[in-house]
């Protein structure tokens, strides 16, 4: 079955095929959507407000290097989170690298393997060995007991990840870090706008790192930030972000170029004004998925704790053995419907290079990571998805389960013709 002929750049709004009670594409029908439906389609705030800011920065001829919009964004984020410092950075990965260096991490640092590769790479890139600890299969977050097992005399730090925006076991990690004298930081890339025990994420560990990449709930095109309540650390991070400059011709610290540009800050300032709108759209979609997939055996949707602040950015479905198709089969069926569901964060960092070569047996210590990574599929949400689009996606998943007996041979036939496998 050939994929519909679409231009990925043109699908700003999801467009549904006219015949919604049609056959599945894998069984010869038309794809459910004419255009590609992505996980991670960016949210866009008030265009006019953004464009006004763009005109203003063009007029001012101040494009980068700690400009007024970056400062305003930092103040806006710090106020929203209630933290003493927000340091805006050009992306989440460089923000992680700067934070890691600013905290003096070296040797070995314990991280989950079930995360985006940047968490591990930010360490490895600086000559630090990421040591992978297993996750709690219920929360998908790193298990503090597993972290404890990985501590060696070379360990200098722990980086927890608030995966899917749901907070890691902050207190247990903090307690372990203090007992072993380790620096604790959090990769909060998914967790802007989320809380832990009612307190905004941004307050925990020595510092927390956000990603504002286009695919994130709140975006600055590319971007990120470090939040901290530690004055000295903040001063060091600011220096490191700008080559260590402390004034004209005066370098007082080793540094890199991690500066956020003014146009990125303009997008961020505009997005800050629309955060509630973004959350509402995500929440509406999350509820629509829950309704649309309720009672479907073998599929469970990851829940957000209603007592906490959530951005609902990740619609995470777990496919277990009782679902009539495997996770990979379902993924292929969905891709043929032009719904580009994602297998985040399969297969786990430990199974990617260079870590696969460095630790060929790491999987033995990461059984829950391997199990969860093989079961998860992330579904599209965000402003560009309407409630009816969510209903269509859920309907396709239900149809795939109902038609599994016919779907399986059709998938095998694709493999035989050399067409098989999701994108
Ligand atoms: N730590 C964690 C836990 C993270 O999740 C991330 C990033 C980081 C650290 C690092 O932060 P950054 O340095 O990126 O700020 C995407 C994002 O690129 C990445 O930022 C994100 N995590 C990760 C979860 O998702 P890929 O490899 O899946 O990207 P890609 O190109 O496949 O895009 C995802 C989907 O989004 C595609 O179907 C297309 C769609 N898309 C993408 C862009 C850029 C759009 O519709 N519009 C767009 O502008 O990593």
GROMACS .gro file of C-alpha atoms and ligand atoms in nm:
model
  473
    1UNK     CA    1   0.000   0.000   0.000
    2UNK     CA    2   0.160   0.326  -0.108
    3UNK     CA    3   0.162   0.623   0.126
    4UNK     CA    4  -0.059   0.912   0.018
    5UNK     CA    5   0.138   1.165  -0.184
    6UNK     CA    6   0.180   1.450   0.059
    7UNK     CA    7   0.410   1.741   0.120
    8UNK     CA    8   0.510   1.740   0.488
    9UNK     CA    9   0.560   2.116   0.475
   10UNK     CA   10   0.203   2.186   0.370
   11UNK     CA   11   0.010   2.010   0.644
   12UNK     CA   12  -0.027   2.303   0.881
   13UNK     CA   13  -0.378   2.194   0.967
   14UNK     CA   14  -0.470   1.829   0.986
   15UNK     CA   15  -0.697   1.734   0.696
   16UNK     CA   16  -0.910   1.428   0.723
   17UNK     CA   17  -1.009   1.198   0.437
   18UNK     CA   18  -1.378   1.235   0.350
   19UNK     CA   19  -1.474   0.872   0.418
   20UNK     CA   20  -1.419   0.825   0.789
   21UNK     CA   21  -1.604   0.489   0.796
   22UNK     CA   22  -1.360   0.354   0.539
   23UNK     CA   23  -1.139   0.048   0.523
   24UNK     CA   24  -0.800   0.067   0.689
   25UNK     CA   25  -0.523   0.178   0.453
   26UNK     CA   26  -0.333  -0.147   0.519
   27UNK     CA   27  -0.641  -0.331   0.387
   28UNK     CA   28  -0.661  -0.124   0.070
   29UNK     CA   29  -0.855   0.183   0.187
   30UNK     CA   30  -0.758   0.549   0.168
   31UNK     CA   31  -0.545   0.685   0.456
   32UNK     CA   32  -0.750   0.839   0.737
   33UNK     CA   33  -0.573   1.173   0.683
   34UNK     CA   34  -0.477   1.333   0.351
   35UNK     CA   35  -0.179   1.500   0.512
   36UNK     CA   36   0.076   1.380   0.763
   37UNK     CA   37  -0.027   1.407   1.125
   38UNK     CA   38   0.279   1.457   1.344
   39UNK     CA   39   0.362   1.406   1.707
   40UNK     CA   40   0.529   1.730   1.812
   41UNK     CA   41   0.351   1.973   1.577
   42UNK     CA   42   0.445   2.314   1.721
   43UNK     CA   43   0.194   2.531   1.904
   44UNK     CA   44   0.171   2.887   1.775
   45UNK     CA   45   0.062   3.178   1.991
   46UNK     CA   46  -0.070   3.513   1.871
   47UNK     CA   47   0.091   3.569   1.529
   48UNK     CA   48   0.035   3.943   1.531
   49UNK     CA   49   0.200   3.978   1.871
   50UNK     CA   50   0.495   3.771   1.747
   51UNK     CA   51   0.528   3.975   1.428
   52UNK     CA   52   0.515   4.302   1.624
   53UNK     CA   53   0.807   4.173   1.830
   54UNK     CA   54   0.994   4.073   1.513
   55UNK     CA   55   0.949   4.425   1.368
   56UNK     CA   56   1.069   4.573   1.693
   57UNK     CA   57   1.384   4.361   1.706
   58UNK     CA   58   1.458   4.434   1.340
   59UNK     CA   59   1.417   4.806   1.407
   60UNK     CA   60   1.637   4.788   1.714
   61UNK     CA   61   1.910   4.599   1.528
   62UNK     CA   62   1.974   4.392   1.839
   63UNK     CA   63   1.960   4.025   1.741
   64UNK     CA   64   2.150   3.829   2.003
   65UNK     CA   65   2.393   3.851   2.300
   66UNK     CA   66   2.171   3.897   2.602
   67UNK     CA   67   1.926   4.126   2.424
   68UNK     CA   68   1.618   4.290   2.579
   69UNK     CA   69   1.377   4.018   2.467
   70UNK     CA   70   1.593   3.741   2.612
   71UNK     CA   71   1.606   3.931   2.940
   72UNK     CA   72   1.231   3.984   2.938
   73UNK     CA   73   1.176   3.614   2.866
   74UNK     CA   74   1.409   3.513   3.148
   75UNK     CA   75   1.225   3.741   3.388
   76UNK     CA   76   0.888   3.612   3.268
   77UNK     CA   77   0.989   3.248   3.314
   78UNK     CA   78   1.153   3.306   3.653
   79UNK     CA   79   0.838   3.485   3.772
   80UNK     CA   80   0.611   3.211   3.642
   81UNK     CA   81   0.817   2.940   3.812
   82UNK     CA   82   0.891   3.145   4.122
   83UNK     CA   83   1.265   3.071   4.090
   84UNK     CA   84   1.548   3.315   4.156
   85UNK     CA   85   1.720   3.262   3.819
   86UNK     CA   86   1.633   3.161   3.466
   87UNK     CA   87   1.917   3.144   3.214
   88UNK     CA   88   1.789   3.122   2.857
   89UNK     CA   89   2.000   2.902   2.628
   90UNK     CA   90   2.002   2.826   2.254
   91UNK     CA   91   1.865   2.471   2.301
   92UNK     CA   92   1.800   2.213   2.570
   93UNK     CA   93   2.106   2.003   2.489
   94UNK     CA   94   2.353   2.289   2.528
   95UNK     CA   95   2.163   2.393   2.841
   96UNK     CA   96   2.223   2.043   2.981
   97UNK     CA   97   2.591   2.059   2.886
   98UNK     CA   98   2.635   2.395   3.055
   99UNK     CA   99   2.450   2.279   3.366
  100UNK     CA  100   2.657   1.961   3.388
  101UNK     CA  101   2.982   2.158   3.362
  102UNK     CA  102   2.859   2.430   3.596
  103UNK     CA  103   2.788   2.165   3.859
  104UNK     CA  104   3.138   2.021   3.822
  105UNK     CA  105   3.015   1.677   3.721
  106UNK     CA  106   3.286   1.441   3.595
  107UNK     CA  107   3.371   1.069   3.596
  108UNK     CA  108   3.035   0.890   3.604
  109UNK     CA  109   2.687   1.038   3.623
  110UNK     CA  110   2.375   0.827   3.672
  111UNK     CA  111   2.087   0.884   3.427
  112UNK     CA  112   1.791   0.686   3.303
  113UNK     CA  113   1.834   0.512   2.969
  114UNK     CA  114   1.466   0.564   2.897
  115UNK     CA  115   1.494   0.925   2.782
  116UNK     CA  116   1.579   1.122   2.469
  117UNK     CA  117   1.939   1.061   2.364
  118UNK     CA  118   2.041   1.419   2.450
  119UNK     CA  119   2.035   1.343   2.824
  120UNK     CA  120   2.315   1.087   2.779
  121UNK     CA  121   2.498   1.268   2.498
  122UNK     CA  122   2.526   1.589   2.702
  123UNK     CA  123   2.744   1.392   2.944
  124UNK     CA  124   2.939   1.182   2.696
  125UNK     CA  125   3.016   1.490   2.485
  126UNK     CA  126   3.212   1.622   2.785
  127UNK     CA  127   3.404   1.304   2.857
  128UNK     CA  128   3.166   1.192   3.133
  129UNK     CA  129   3.034   0.835   3.137
  130UNK     CA  130   2.656   0.814   3.155
  131UNK     CA  131   2.568   0.519   3.378
  132UNK     CA  132   2.218   0.398   3.305
  133UNK     CA  133   1.975   0.315   3.584
  134UNK     CA  134   1.646   0.134   3.535
  135UNK     CA  135   1.302   0.295   3.556
  136UNK     CA  136   0.988   0.233   3.756
  137UNK     CA  137   0.753   0.076   3.498
  138UNK     CA  138   0.452   0.255   3.647
  139UNK     CA  139   0.590   0.608   3.627
  140UNK     CA  140   0.848   0.559   3.346
  141UNK     CA  141   1.082   0.769   3.561
  142UNK     CA  142   1.417   0.658   3.698
  143UNK     CA  143   1.388   0.428   3.999
  144UNK     CA  144   1.582   0.570   4.300
  145UNK     CA  145   1.659   0.216   4.421
  146UNK     CA  146   1.816   0.135   4.084
  147UNK     CA  147   2.010   0.464   4.100
  148UNK     CA  148   2.147   0.363   4.439
  149UNK     CA  149   2.276   0.036   4.291
  150UNK     CA  150   2.475   0.219   4.024
  151UNK     CA  151   2.674   0.446   4.258
  152UNK     CA  152   3.050   0.383   4.244
  153UNK     CA  153   3.351   0.577   4.375
  154UNK     CA  154   3.363   0.751   4.035
  155UNK     CA  155   3.005   0.881   4.054
  156UNK     CA  156   2.975   1.259   4.084
  157UNK     CA  157   2.615   1.324   4.000
  158UNK     CA  158   2.262   1.216   3.916
  159UNK     CA  159   2.041   1.358   3.643
  160UNK     CA  160   1.676   1.272   3.691
  161UNK     CA  161   1.434   1.323   3.402
  162UNK     CA  162   1.072   1.429   3.451
  163UNK     CA  163   0.959   1.210   3.165
  164UNK     CA  164   0.641   1.308   2.983
  165UNK     CA  165   0.621   1.607   3.223
  166UNK     CA  166   0.542   1.385   3.523
  167UNK     CA  167   0.782   1.455   3.806
  168UNK     CA  168   1.061   1.214   3.895
  169UNK     CA  169   1.098   1.082   4.253
  170UNK     CA  170   1.247   1.411   4.362
  171UNK     CA  171   1.274   1.351   4.737
  172UNK     CA  172   1.420   1.001   4.713
  173UNK     CA  173   1.677   1.115   4.455
  174UNK     CA  174   1.762   1.417   4.669
  175UNK     CA  175   1.810   1.200   4.976
  176UNK     CA  176   2.038   0.957   4.786
  177UNK     CA  177   2.238   1.242   4.633
  178UNK     CA  178   2.295   1.402   4.972
  179UNK     CA  179   2.394   1.073   5.136
  180UNK     CA  180   2.658   1.008   4.868
  181UNK     CA  181   2.764   1.371   4.826
  182UNK     CA  182   2.649   1.385   4.462
  183UNK     CA  183   2.524   1.679   4.257
  184UNK     CA  184   2.160   1.637   4.155
  185UNK     CA  185   2.008   1.807   3.851
  186UNK     CA  186   1.694   1.742   3.650
  187UNK     CA  187   1.633   1.722   3.280
  188UNK     CA  188   1.295   1.895   3.283
  189UNK     CA  189   1.274   1.918   2.904
  190UNK     CA  190   0.917   1.784   2.906
  191UNK     CA  191   0.802   1.957   3.219
  192UNK     CA  192   0.762   2.329   3.157
  193UNK     CA  193   0.433   2.430   3.320
  194UNK     CA  194   0.423   2.117   3.540
  195UNK     CA  195   0.441   2.085   3.916
  196UNK     CA  196   0.571   1.840   4.176
  197UNK     CA  197   0.365   1.832   4.498
  198UNK     CA  198   0.215   2.161   4.387
  199UNK     CA  199   0.547   2.340   4.338
  200UNK     CA  200   0.656   2.435   3.986
  201UNK     CA  201   0.921   2.213   3.830
  202UNK     CA  202   1.226   2.435   3.809
  203UNK     CA  203   1.288   2.437   4.186
  204UNK     CA  204   1.438   2.094   4.233
  205UNK     CA  205   1.792   1.964   4.255
  206UNK     CA  206   2.074   2.217   4.211
  207UNK     CA  207   1.917   2.321   3.882
  208UNK     CA  208   1.661   2.207   3.626
  209UNK     CA  209   1.693   2.221   3.247
  210UNK     CA  210   1.405   2.289   3.008
  211UNK     CA  211   1.386   2.238   2.634
  212UNK     CA  212   1.188   2.488   2.428
  213UNK     CA  213   1.234   2.299   2.102
  214UNK     CA  214   0.965   2.336   1.836
  215UNK     CA  215   0.816   2.000   1.930
  216UNK     CA  216   0.772   2.100   2.292
  217UNK     CA  217   0.454   2.233   2.451
  218UNK     CA  218   0.610   2.577   2.480
  219UNK     CA  219   0.860   2.661   2.209
  220UNK     CA  220   1.112   2.923   2.108
  221UNK     CA  221   1.172   2.743   1.773
  222UNK     CA  222   1.496   2.610   1.922
  223UNK     CA  223   1.578   2.696   2.279
  224UNK     CA  224   1.601   2.598   2.640
  225UNK     CA  225   1.664   2.736   2.984
  226UNK     CA  226   1.822   2.652   3.317
  227UNK     CA  227   1.629   2.735   3.632
  228UNK     CA  228   1.802   2.753   3.968
  229UNK     CA  229   1.774   2.914   4.311
  230UNK     CA  230   2.153   2.906   4.357
  231UNK     CA  231   2.299   3.256   4.300
  232UNK     CA  232   2.659   3.145   4.253
  233UNK     CA  233   2.569   2.866   4.016
  234UNK     CA  234   2.351   3.106   3.814
  235UNK     CA  235   2.637   3.355   3.780
  236UNK     CA  236   2.868   3.076   3.659
  237UNK     CA  237   2.612   2.945   3.410
  238UNK     CA  238   2.563   3.293   3.265
  239UNK     CA  239   2.935   3.330   3.213
  240UNK     CA  240   2.964   2.987   3.054
  241UNK     CA  241   2.677   3.064   2.815
  242UNK     CA  242   2.872   3.358   2.670
  243UNK     CA  243   3.233   3.234   2.632
  244UNK     CA  244   3.310   3.343   2.990
  245UNK     CA  245   3.291   3.716   2.903
  246UNK     CA  246   3.253   3.948   3.201
  247UNK     CA  247   3.262   4.268   2.992
  248UNK     CA  248   3.440   4.392   2.682
  249UNK     CA  249   3.768   4.204   2.628
  250UNK     CA  250   3.748   4.040   2.972
  251UNK     CA  251   3.716   3.664   2.978
  252UNK     CA  252   3.714   3.522   3.330
  253UNK     CA  253   3.586   3.170   3.280
  254UNK     CA  254   3.589   2.892   3.018
  255UNK     CA  255   3.268   2.902   2.821
  256UNK     CA  256   3.081   2.821   2.505
  257UNK     CA  257   2.822   2.989   2.285
  258UNK     CA  258   2.487   2.894   2.435
  259UNK     CA  259   2.311   3.225   2.377
  260UNK     CA  260   1.947   3.245   2.280
  261UNK     CA  261   1.867   3.483   1.993
  262UNK     CA  262   1.615   3.764   2.011
  263UNK     CA  263   1.385   3.609   1.753
  264UNK     CA  264   1.367   3.292   1.962
  265UNK     CA  265   1.292   3.501   2.269
  266UNK     CA  266   1.021   3.684   2.073
  267UNK     CA  267   0.856   3.348   2.006
  268UNK     CA  268   0.895   3.256   2.373
  269UNK     CA  269   0.741   3.581   2.498
  270UNK     CA  270   0.449   3.528   2.264
  271UNK     CA  271   0.412   3.166   2.375
  272UNK     CA  272   0.416   3.263   2.743
  273UNK     CA  273   0.102   3.470   2.675
  274UNK     CA  274  -0.070   3.160   2.531
  275UNK     CA  275   0.038   2.887   2.771
  276UNK     CA  276  -0.312   2.842   2.911
  277UNK     CA  277  -0.450   2.803   2.557
  278UNK     CA  278  -0.186   2.539   2.474
  279UNK     CA  279  -0.263   2.351   2.794
  280UNK     CA  280  -0.637   2.360   2.727
  281UNK     CA  281  -0.592   2.218   2.376
  282UNK     CA  282  -0.369   1.940   2.510
  283UNK     CA  283  -0.603   1.864   2.795
  284UNK     CA  284  -0.903   1.850   2.563
  285UNK     CA  285  -0.714   1.606   2.338
  286UNK     CA  286  -0.599   1.396   2.633
  287UNK     CA  287  -0.961   1.360   2.747
  288UNK     CA  288  -1.079   1.286   2.393
  289UNK     CA  289  -0.818   1.009   2.364
  290UNK     CA  290  -0.930   0.868   2.698
  291UNK     CA  291  -1.291   0.863   2.576
  292UNK     CA  292  -1.200   0.727   2.234
  293UNK     CA  293  -0.980   0.447   2.364
  294UNK     CA  294  -1.171   0.358   2.680
  295UNK     CA  295  -1.215  -0.017   2.732
  296UNK     CA  296  -0.981  -0.116   2.450
  297UNK     CA  297  -0.813  -0.429   2.586
  298UNK     CA  298  -0.433  -0.435   2.588
  299UNK     CA  299  -0.394  -0.059   2.548
  300UNK     CA  300  -0.349   0.172   2.845
  301UNK     CA  301  -0.305   0.546   2.832
  302UNK     CA  302  -0.056   0.710   3.065
  303UNK     CA  303  -0.244   0.921   3.320
  304UNK     CA  304  -0.161   1.265   3.446
  305UNK     CA  305  -0.216   1.336   3.816
  306UNK     CA  306  -0.503   1.585   3.826
  307UNK     CA  307  -0.372   1.729   4.156
  308UNK     CA  308  -0.061   1.854   3.977
  309UNK     CA  309  -0.002   2.117   3.712
  310UNK     CA  310   0.039   1.934   3.378
  311UNK     CA  311   0.101   2.041   3.022
  312UNK     CA  312  -0.049   1.714   2.885
  313UNK     CA  313   0.200   1.730   2.597
  314UNK     CA  314   0.258   1.358   2.562
  315UNK     CA  315  -0.022   1.113   2.487
  316UNK     CA  316   0.152   0.791   2.578
  317UNK     CA  317  -0.013   0.458   2.499
  318UNK     CA  318   0.126   0.129   2.625
  319UNK     CA  319   0.049  -0.177   2.419
  320UNK     CA  320   0.073  -0.501   2.611
  321UNK     CA  321   0.062  -0.867   2.506
  322UNK     CA  322  -0.318  -0.881   2.519
  323UNK     CA  323  -0.356  -0.622   2.242
  324UNK     CA  324  -0.418  -0.809   1.915
  325UNK     CA  325  -0.125  -0.637   1.739
  326UNK     CA  326   0.227  -0.566   1.857
  327UNK     CA  327   0.334  -0.208   1.918
  328UNK     CA  328   0.539  -0.216   1.598
  329UNK     CA  329   0.252  -0.356   1.393
  330UNK     CA  330   0.020  -0.087   1.524
  331UNK     CA  331   0.281   0.177   1.444
  332UNK     CA  332   0.303   0.059   1.085
  333UNK     CA  333  -0.075   0.055   1.047
  334UNK     CA  334  -0.092   0.412   1.180
  335UNK     CA  335   0.186   0.537   0.953
  336UNK     CA  336  -0.004   0.403   0.653
  337UNK     CA  337  -0.297   0.616   0.773
  338UNK     CA  338  -0.057   0.914   0.766
  339UNK     CA  339  -0.054   0.931   1.146
  340UNK     CA  340   0.315   0.944   1.238
  341UNK     CA  341   0.291   0.801   1.587
  342UNK     CA  342   0.632   0.771   1.756
  343UNK     CA  343   0.801   0.493   1.950
  344UNK     CA  344   0.965   0.730   2.201
  345UNK     CA  345   1.215   0.646   2.355
  346UNK     CA  346   1.279   0.312   2.192
  347UNK     CA  347   1.517   0.129   2.207
  348UNK     CA  348   1.662   0.317   2.508
  349UNK     CA  349   1.989   0.510   2.507
  350UNK     CA  350   2.185   0.200   2.610
  351UNK     CA  351   2.096   0.038   2.277
  352UNK     CA  352   2.218   0.332   2.071
  353UNK     CA  353   2.572   0.422   1.976
  354UNK     CA  354   2.817   0.475   2.132
  355UNK     CA  355   2.658   0.328   2.447
  356UNK     CA  356   2.565  -0.005   2.285
  357UNK     CA  357   2.935  -0.069   2.219
  358UNK     CA  358   3.053   0.066   2.552
  359UNK     CA  359   2.804  -0.132   2.761
  360UNK     CA  360   2.696  -0.432   2.550
  361UNK     CA  361   2.530  -0.603   2.849
  362UNK     CA  362   2.357  -0.297   2.997
  363UNK     CA  363   2.018  -0.442   2.904
  364UNK     CA  364   2.059  -0.705   3.176
  365UNK     CA  365   2.038  -0.431   3.435
  366UNK     CA  366   1.760  -0.245   3.257
  367UNK     CA  367   1.472  -0.495   3.226
  368UNK     CA  368   1.195  -0.241   3.291
  369UNK     CA  369   1.347   0.007   3.046
  370UNK     CA  370   1.351  -0.261   2.778
  371UNK     CA  371   0.995  -0.369   2.852
  372UNK     CA  372   0.850  -0.019   2.854
  373UNK     CA  373   1.048   0.093   2.547
  374UNK     CA  374   0.902  -0.202   2.354
  375UNK     CA  375   0.544  -0.114   2.451
  376UNK     CA  376   0.512   0.262   2.420
  377UNK     CA  377   0.369   0.452   2.130
  378UNK     CA  378   0.315   0.829   2.148
  379UNK     CA  379   0.008   0.978   1.976
  380UNK     CA  380  -0.030   1.323   1.819
  381UNK     CA  381  -0.172   1.614   2.014
  382UNK     CA  382  -0.128   1.991   2.039
  383UNK     CA  383  -0.318   2.284   1.895
  384UNK     CA  384  -0.316   2.149   1.540
  385UNK     CA  385  -0.524   1.846   1.646
  386UNK     CA  386  -0.897   1.905   1.677
  387UNK     CA  387  -1.117   1.685   1.894
  388UNK     CA  388  -1.257   1.517   1.583
  389UNK     CA  389  -0.902   1.439   1.461
  390UNK     CA  390  -0.833   1.270   1.793
  391UNK     CA  391  -1.157   1.072   1.752
  392UNK     CA  392  -1.039   0.965   1.407
  393UNK     CA  393  -0.699   0.851   1.538
  394UNK     CA  394  -0.867   0.661   1.822
  395UNK     CA  395  -1.113   0.510   1.571
  396UNK     CA  396  -0.828   0.386   1.353
  397UNK     CA  397  -0.660   0.224   1.655
  398UNK     CA  398  -0.987   0.051   1.744
  399UNK     CA  399  -1.036  -0.062   1.384
  400UNK     CA  400  -0.679  -0.198   1.376
  401UNK     CA  401  -0.753  -0.404   1.687
  402UNK     CA  402  -1.084  -0.530   1.550
  403UNK     CA  403  -0.936  -0.616   1.212
  404UNK     CA  404  -0.612  -0.762   1.351
  405UNK     CA  405  -0.670  -1.102   1.189
  406UNK     CA  406  -0.671  -0.942   0.845
  407UNK     CA  407  -0.414  -0.676   0.926
  408UNK     CA  408  -0.139  -0.922   1.023
  409UNK     CA  409  -0.121  -1.106   0.688
  410UNK     CA  410  -0.139  -0.772   0.504
  411UNK     CA  411   0.160  -0.646   0.703
  412UNK     CA  412   0.349  -0.968   0.628
  413UNK     CA  413   0.273  -0.924   0.259
  414UNK     CA  414   0.426  -0.576   0.271
  415UNK     CA  415   0.740  -0.720   0.427
  416UNK     CA  416   0.753  -0.986   0.153
  417UNK     CA  417   0.731  -0.707  -0.107
  418UNK     CA  418   1.012  -0.520   0.065
  419UNK     CA  419   0.778  -0.238   0.177
  420UNK     CA  420   0.736  -0.329   0.541
  421UNK     CA  421   0.821  -0.133   0.853
  422UNK     CA  422   0.714   0.203   0.980
  423UNK     CA  423   0.905   0.512   0.871
  424LIG     N1  424   1.607   1.586   2.706
  424LIG     C1  425   1.487   1.535   2.674
  424LIG     C2  426   1.418   1.446   2.772
  424LIG     C3  427   1.428   1.566   2.550
  424LIG     O1  428   1.309   1.512   2.516
  424LIG     C4  429   1.497   1.652   2.462
  424LIG     C5  430   1.443   1.681   2.331
  424LIG     C6  431   1.621   1.705   2.503
  424LIG     C7  432   1.673   1.669   2.627
  424LIG     C8  433   1.703   1.797   2.416
  424LIG     O2  434   1.641   1.924   2.399
  424LIG     P1  435   1.670   2.008   2.262
  424LIG     O3  436   1.820   2.021   2.246
  424LIG     O4  437   1.608   1.934   2.145
  424LIG     O5  438   1.606   2.140   2.288
  424LIG     C9  439   1.233   1.555   1.885
  424LIG    C10  440   1.295   1.689   1.919
  424LIG     O6  441   1.386   1.730   1.818
  424LIG    C11  442   1.365   1.691   2.051
  424LIG     O7  443   1.381   1.825   2.086
  424LIG    C12  444   1.280   1.623   2.158
  424LIG     N2  445   1.348   1.612   2.284
  424LIG    C13  446   1.238   1.487   2.112
  424LIG    C14  447   1.149   1.420   2.213
  424LIG     O8  448   1.163   1.499   1.992
  424LIG     P2  449   1.296   1.377   1.708
  424LIG     O9  450   1.423   1.308   1.671
  424LIG    O10  451   1.177   1.295   1.736
  424LIG    O11  452   1.260   1.490   1.601
  424LIG     P3  453   1.184   1.484   1.462
  424LIG    O12  454   1.260   1.567   1.366
  424LIG    O13  455   1.156   1.344   1.425
  424LIG    O14  456   1.049   1.563   1.493
  424LIG    C15  457   0.943   1.505   1.566
  424LIG    C16  458   0.813   1.528   1.492
  424LIG    O15  459   0.777   1.665   1.503
  424LIG    C17  460   0.819   1.495   1.343
  424LIG    O16  461   0.715   1.404   1.309
  424LIG    C18  462   0.797   1.628   1.273
  424LIG    C19  463   0.736   1.719   1.379
  424LIG     N3  464   0.784   1.856   1.364
  424LIG    C20  465   0.915   1.883   1.397
  424LIG    C21  466   0.964   2.011   1.386
  424LIG    C22  467   1.105   2.042   1.421
  424LIG    C23  468   0.700   1.955   1.320
  424LIG    O17  469   0.584   1.925   1.291
  424LIG     N4  470   0.747   2.083   1.309
  424LIG    C24  471   0.875   2.117   1.341
  424LIG    O18  472   0.913   2.235   1.333
  424LIG    O19  473   1.328   1.468   1.836
   0.00000   0.00000   0.00000
